[in-house]
Tab-separated table of C-alpha atoms in Angstrom:
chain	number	residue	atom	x	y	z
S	225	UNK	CA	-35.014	47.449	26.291
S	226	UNK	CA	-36.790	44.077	26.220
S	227	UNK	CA	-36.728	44.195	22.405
S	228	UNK	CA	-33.118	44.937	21.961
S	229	UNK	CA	-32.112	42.709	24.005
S	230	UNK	CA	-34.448	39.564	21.855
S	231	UNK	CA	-32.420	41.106	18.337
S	232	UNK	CA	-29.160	41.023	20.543
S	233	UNK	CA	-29.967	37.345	21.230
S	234	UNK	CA	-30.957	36.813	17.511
S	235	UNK	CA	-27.945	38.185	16.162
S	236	UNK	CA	-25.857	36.351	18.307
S	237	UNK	CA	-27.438	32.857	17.215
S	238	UNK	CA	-27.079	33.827	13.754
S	239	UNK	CA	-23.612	35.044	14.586
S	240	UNK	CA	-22.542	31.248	16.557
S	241	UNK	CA	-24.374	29.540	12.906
S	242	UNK	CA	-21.882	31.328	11.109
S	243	UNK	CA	-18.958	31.132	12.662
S	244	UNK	CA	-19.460	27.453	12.845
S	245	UNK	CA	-20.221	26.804	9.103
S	246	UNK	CA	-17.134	28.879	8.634
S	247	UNK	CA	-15.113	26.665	10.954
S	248	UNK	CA	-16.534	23.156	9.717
S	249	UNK	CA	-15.632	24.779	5.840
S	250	UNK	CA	-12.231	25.373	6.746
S	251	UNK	CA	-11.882	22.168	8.728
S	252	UNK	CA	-12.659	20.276	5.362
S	253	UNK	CA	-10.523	22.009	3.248
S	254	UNK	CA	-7.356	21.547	5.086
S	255	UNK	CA	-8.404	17.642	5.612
S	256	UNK	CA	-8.979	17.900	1.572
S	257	UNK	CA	-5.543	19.498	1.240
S	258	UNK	CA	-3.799	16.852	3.676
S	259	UNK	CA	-5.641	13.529	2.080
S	260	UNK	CA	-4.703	14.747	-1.599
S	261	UNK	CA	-1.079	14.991	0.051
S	262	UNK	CA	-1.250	11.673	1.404
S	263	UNK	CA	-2.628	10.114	-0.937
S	264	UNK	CA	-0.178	11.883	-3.655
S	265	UNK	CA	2.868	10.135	-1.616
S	266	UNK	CA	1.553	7.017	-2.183
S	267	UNK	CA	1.748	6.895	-5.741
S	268	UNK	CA	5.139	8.532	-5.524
S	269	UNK	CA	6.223	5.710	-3.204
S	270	UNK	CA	4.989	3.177	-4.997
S	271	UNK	CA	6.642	4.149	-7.875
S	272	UNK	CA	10.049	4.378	-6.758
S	273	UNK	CA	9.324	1.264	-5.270
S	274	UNK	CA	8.982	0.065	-9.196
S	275	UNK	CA	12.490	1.657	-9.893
S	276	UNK	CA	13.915	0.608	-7.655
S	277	UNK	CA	13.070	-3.584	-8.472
S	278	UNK	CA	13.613	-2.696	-11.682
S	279	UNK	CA	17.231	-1.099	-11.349
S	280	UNK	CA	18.180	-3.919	-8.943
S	281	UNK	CA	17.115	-6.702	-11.563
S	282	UNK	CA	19.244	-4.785	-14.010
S	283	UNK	CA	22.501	-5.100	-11.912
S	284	UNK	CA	21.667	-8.679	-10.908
S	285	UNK	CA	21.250	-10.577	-13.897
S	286	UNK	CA	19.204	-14.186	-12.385
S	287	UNK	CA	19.906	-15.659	-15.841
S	288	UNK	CA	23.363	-16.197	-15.270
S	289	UNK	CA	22.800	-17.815	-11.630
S	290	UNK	CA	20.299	-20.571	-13.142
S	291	UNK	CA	22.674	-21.353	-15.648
S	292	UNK	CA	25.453	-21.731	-13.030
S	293	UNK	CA	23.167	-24.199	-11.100
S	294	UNK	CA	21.435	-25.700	-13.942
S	295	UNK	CA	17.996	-24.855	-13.767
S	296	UNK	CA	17.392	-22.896	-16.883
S	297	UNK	CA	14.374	-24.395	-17.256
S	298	UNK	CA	12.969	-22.266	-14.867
S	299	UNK	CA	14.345	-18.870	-16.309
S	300	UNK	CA	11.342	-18.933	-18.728
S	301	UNK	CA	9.024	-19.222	-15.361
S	302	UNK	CA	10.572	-16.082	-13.472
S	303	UNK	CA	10.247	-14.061	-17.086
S	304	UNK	CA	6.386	-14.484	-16.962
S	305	UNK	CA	6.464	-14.054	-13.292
S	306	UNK	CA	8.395	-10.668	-13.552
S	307	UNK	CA	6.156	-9.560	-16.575
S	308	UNK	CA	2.832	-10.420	-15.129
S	309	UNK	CA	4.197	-8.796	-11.859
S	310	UNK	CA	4.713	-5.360	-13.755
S	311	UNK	CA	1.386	-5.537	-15.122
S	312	UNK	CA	-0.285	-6.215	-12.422
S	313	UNK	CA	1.911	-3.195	-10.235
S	314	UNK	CA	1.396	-1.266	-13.341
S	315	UNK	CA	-2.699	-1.440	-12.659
S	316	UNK	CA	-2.223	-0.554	-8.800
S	317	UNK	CA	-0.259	2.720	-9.934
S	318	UNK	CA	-2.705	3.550	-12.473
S	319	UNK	CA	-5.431	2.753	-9.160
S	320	UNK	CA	-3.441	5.190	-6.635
S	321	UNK	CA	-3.147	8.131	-9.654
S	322	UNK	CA	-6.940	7.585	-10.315
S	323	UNK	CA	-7.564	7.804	-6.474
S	324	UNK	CA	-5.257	10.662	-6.316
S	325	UNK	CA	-7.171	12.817	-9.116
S	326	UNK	CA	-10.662	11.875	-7.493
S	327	UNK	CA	-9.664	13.311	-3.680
S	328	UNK	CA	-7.889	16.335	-5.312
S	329	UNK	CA	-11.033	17.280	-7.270
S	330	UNK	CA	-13.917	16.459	-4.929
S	331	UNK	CA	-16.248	18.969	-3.026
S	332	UNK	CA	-18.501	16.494	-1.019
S	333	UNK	CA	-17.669	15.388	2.341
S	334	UNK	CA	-19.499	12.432	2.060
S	335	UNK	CA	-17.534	11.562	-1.814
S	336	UNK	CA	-14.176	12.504	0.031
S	337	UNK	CA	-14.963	9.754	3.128
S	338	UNK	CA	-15.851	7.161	0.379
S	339	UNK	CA	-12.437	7.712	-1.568
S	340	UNK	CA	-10.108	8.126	1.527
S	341	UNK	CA	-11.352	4.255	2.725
S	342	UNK	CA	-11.229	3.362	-1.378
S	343	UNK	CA	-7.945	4.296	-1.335
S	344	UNK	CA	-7.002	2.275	2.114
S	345	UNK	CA	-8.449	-0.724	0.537
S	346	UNK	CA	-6.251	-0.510	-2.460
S	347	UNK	CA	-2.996	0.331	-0.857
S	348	UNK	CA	-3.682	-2.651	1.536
S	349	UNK	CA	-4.356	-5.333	-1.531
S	350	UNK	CA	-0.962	-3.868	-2.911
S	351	UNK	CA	0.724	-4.675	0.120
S	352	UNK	CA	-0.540	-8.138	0.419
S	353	UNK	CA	0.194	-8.905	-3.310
S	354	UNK	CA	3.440	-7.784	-3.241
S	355	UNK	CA	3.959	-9.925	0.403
S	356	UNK	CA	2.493	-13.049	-2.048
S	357	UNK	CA	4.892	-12.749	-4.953
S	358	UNK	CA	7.550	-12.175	-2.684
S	359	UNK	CA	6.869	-15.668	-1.150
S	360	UNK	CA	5.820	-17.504	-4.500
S	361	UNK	CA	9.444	-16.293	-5.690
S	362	UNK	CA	11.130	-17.503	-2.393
S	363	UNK	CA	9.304	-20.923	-2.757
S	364	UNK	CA	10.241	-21.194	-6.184
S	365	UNK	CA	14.137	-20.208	-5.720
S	366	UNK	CA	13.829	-23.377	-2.926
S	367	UNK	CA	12.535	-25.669	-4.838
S	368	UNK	CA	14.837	-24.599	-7.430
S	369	UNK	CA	18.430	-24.779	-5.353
S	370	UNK	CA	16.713	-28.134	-3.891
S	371	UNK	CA	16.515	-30.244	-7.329
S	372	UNK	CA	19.566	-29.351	-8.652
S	373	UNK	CA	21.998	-29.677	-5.553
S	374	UNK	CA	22.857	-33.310	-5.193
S	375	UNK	CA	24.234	-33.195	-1.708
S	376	UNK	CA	20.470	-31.304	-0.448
S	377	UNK	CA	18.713	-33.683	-2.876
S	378	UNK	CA	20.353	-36.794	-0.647
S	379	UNK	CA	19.751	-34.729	2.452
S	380	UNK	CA	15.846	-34.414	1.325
S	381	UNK	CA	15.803	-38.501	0.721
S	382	UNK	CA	16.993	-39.282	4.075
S	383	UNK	CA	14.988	-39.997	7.076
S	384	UNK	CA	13.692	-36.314	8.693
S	385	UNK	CA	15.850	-34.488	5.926
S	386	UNK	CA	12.387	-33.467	4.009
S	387	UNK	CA	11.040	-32.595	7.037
S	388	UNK	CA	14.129	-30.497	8.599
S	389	UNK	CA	14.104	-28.596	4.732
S	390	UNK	CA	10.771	-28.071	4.925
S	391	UNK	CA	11.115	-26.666	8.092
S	392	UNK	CA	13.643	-24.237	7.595
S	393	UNK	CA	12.699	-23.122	4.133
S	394	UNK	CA	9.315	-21.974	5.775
S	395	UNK	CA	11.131	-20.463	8.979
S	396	UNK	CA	13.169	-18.581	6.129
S	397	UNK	CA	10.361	-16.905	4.050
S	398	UNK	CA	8.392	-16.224	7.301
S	399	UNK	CA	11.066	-14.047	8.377
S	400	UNK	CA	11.702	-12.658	4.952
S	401	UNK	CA	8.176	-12.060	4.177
S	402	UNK	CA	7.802	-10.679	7.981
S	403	UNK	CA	10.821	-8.172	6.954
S	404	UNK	CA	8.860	-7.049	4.458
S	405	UNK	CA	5.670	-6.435	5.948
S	406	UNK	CA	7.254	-4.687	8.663
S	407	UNK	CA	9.016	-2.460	5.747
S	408	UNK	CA	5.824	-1.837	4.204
S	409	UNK	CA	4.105	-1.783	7.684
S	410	UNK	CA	6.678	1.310	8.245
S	411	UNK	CA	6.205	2.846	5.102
S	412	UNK	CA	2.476	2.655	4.142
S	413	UNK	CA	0.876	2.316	7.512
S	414	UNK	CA	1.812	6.012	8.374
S	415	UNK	CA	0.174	6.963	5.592
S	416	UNK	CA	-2.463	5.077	5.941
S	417	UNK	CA	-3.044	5.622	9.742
S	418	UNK	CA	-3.254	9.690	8.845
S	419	UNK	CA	-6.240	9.064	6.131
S	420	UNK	CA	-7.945	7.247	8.407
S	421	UNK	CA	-7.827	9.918	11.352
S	422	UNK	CA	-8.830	12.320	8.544
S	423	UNK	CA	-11.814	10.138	7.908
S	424	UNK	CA	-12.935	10.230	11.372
S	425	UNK	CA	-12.227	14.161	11.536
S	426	UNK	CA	-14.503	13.866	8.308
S	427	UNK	CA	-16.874	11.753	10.213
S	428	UNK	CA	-17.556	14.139	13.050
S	429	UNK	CA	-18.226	17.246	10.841
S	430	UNK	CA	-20.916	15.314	8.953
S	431	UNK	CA	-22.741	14.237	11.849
């Protein structure tokens, strides 16, 4: 009786081992599933994101309105700003497909923990990049409207008129830039917030 009951007790151990390999192997997969889905509707995002610059740069032609206010000089400045911007977009798509194709084809937790904060990292410079053209642009379209409007280029020459532009051309991008990061805050930091619980879930079956 004493004997069955020690190979009961065995089998039982061996049974518990099992079940909980099977459990931790099916806890990884579905994280695997859910971060190659995450991670897949990034790059989607950020590419509509790219269409959808593009198609509003096609409707709004910028050319014209620097003629109109006589600052074409700066029309060749805003061409090498939008193409260096593509490239450089470009590269962070190509990074989010390449981060895509590495969690859908991994098998090691440890490999998928490394990618998932990889990925985090890159989506975050993307967000701050796009945050610093946005506010390079705005300074530039300032200092554009500034020089070539007499009445705001008297108003600037004044006593406190530098100052009060100053002012309220930095109050203005603040709250343009802060309209964007809140857009992108909305947008990205879901995403972002549901890899990192899936690194922690990760985490815990590693230990």
């Amino acid at each position: 009786m004493i004997k069955e009951l020690d190979l009961l007790k065995k089998d039982w151990k061996k049974s518990e081992n099992y079940f909980e390999l099977v459990s931790e192997g099916a806890i990884y997969k579905m994280i695997h599933k859910k971060s190659s889905s995450i991670v897949k509707w990034i790059l989607i995002i950020s590419i509509l994101e790219v269409l959808l610059w593009t198609g509003i740069s096609v409707f709004y032609n910028s050319d014209e309105s620097l003629k109109k206010i006589k600052s074409e000089n700066l029309i060749y400045y805003f061409k090498y700003l939008t193409e260096l911007n593509y490239v450089v977009v470009a590269i962070f798509i190509y990074m989010f497909y390449r981060n895509y194709r590495a969690i859908s084809t991994i098998t090691s937790t440890k490999q998928l923990m490394g990618d998932i904060m990889k990925t985090r990292k890159t989506v975050q410079y993307y967000v701050w990049y796009n945050l610093g053209i946005i506010a390079i642009s705005m300074i530039l379209v300032f200092v554009m409207v500034f020089t070539a409007d007499p009445k705001l280029h008297q108003l600037s020459s004044k006593s406190n008129g530098l100052l009060l532009l100053i002012v309220f051309c930095t109050i203005c991008i603040l709250g343009v830039v802060g309209l964007f990061w809140l857009f992108y805050r909305l947008i990205y930091g879901i995403l972002l917030q549901k890899l990192y619980k899936n690194y922690n879930e990760l985490k815990n079956i590693d230990l």
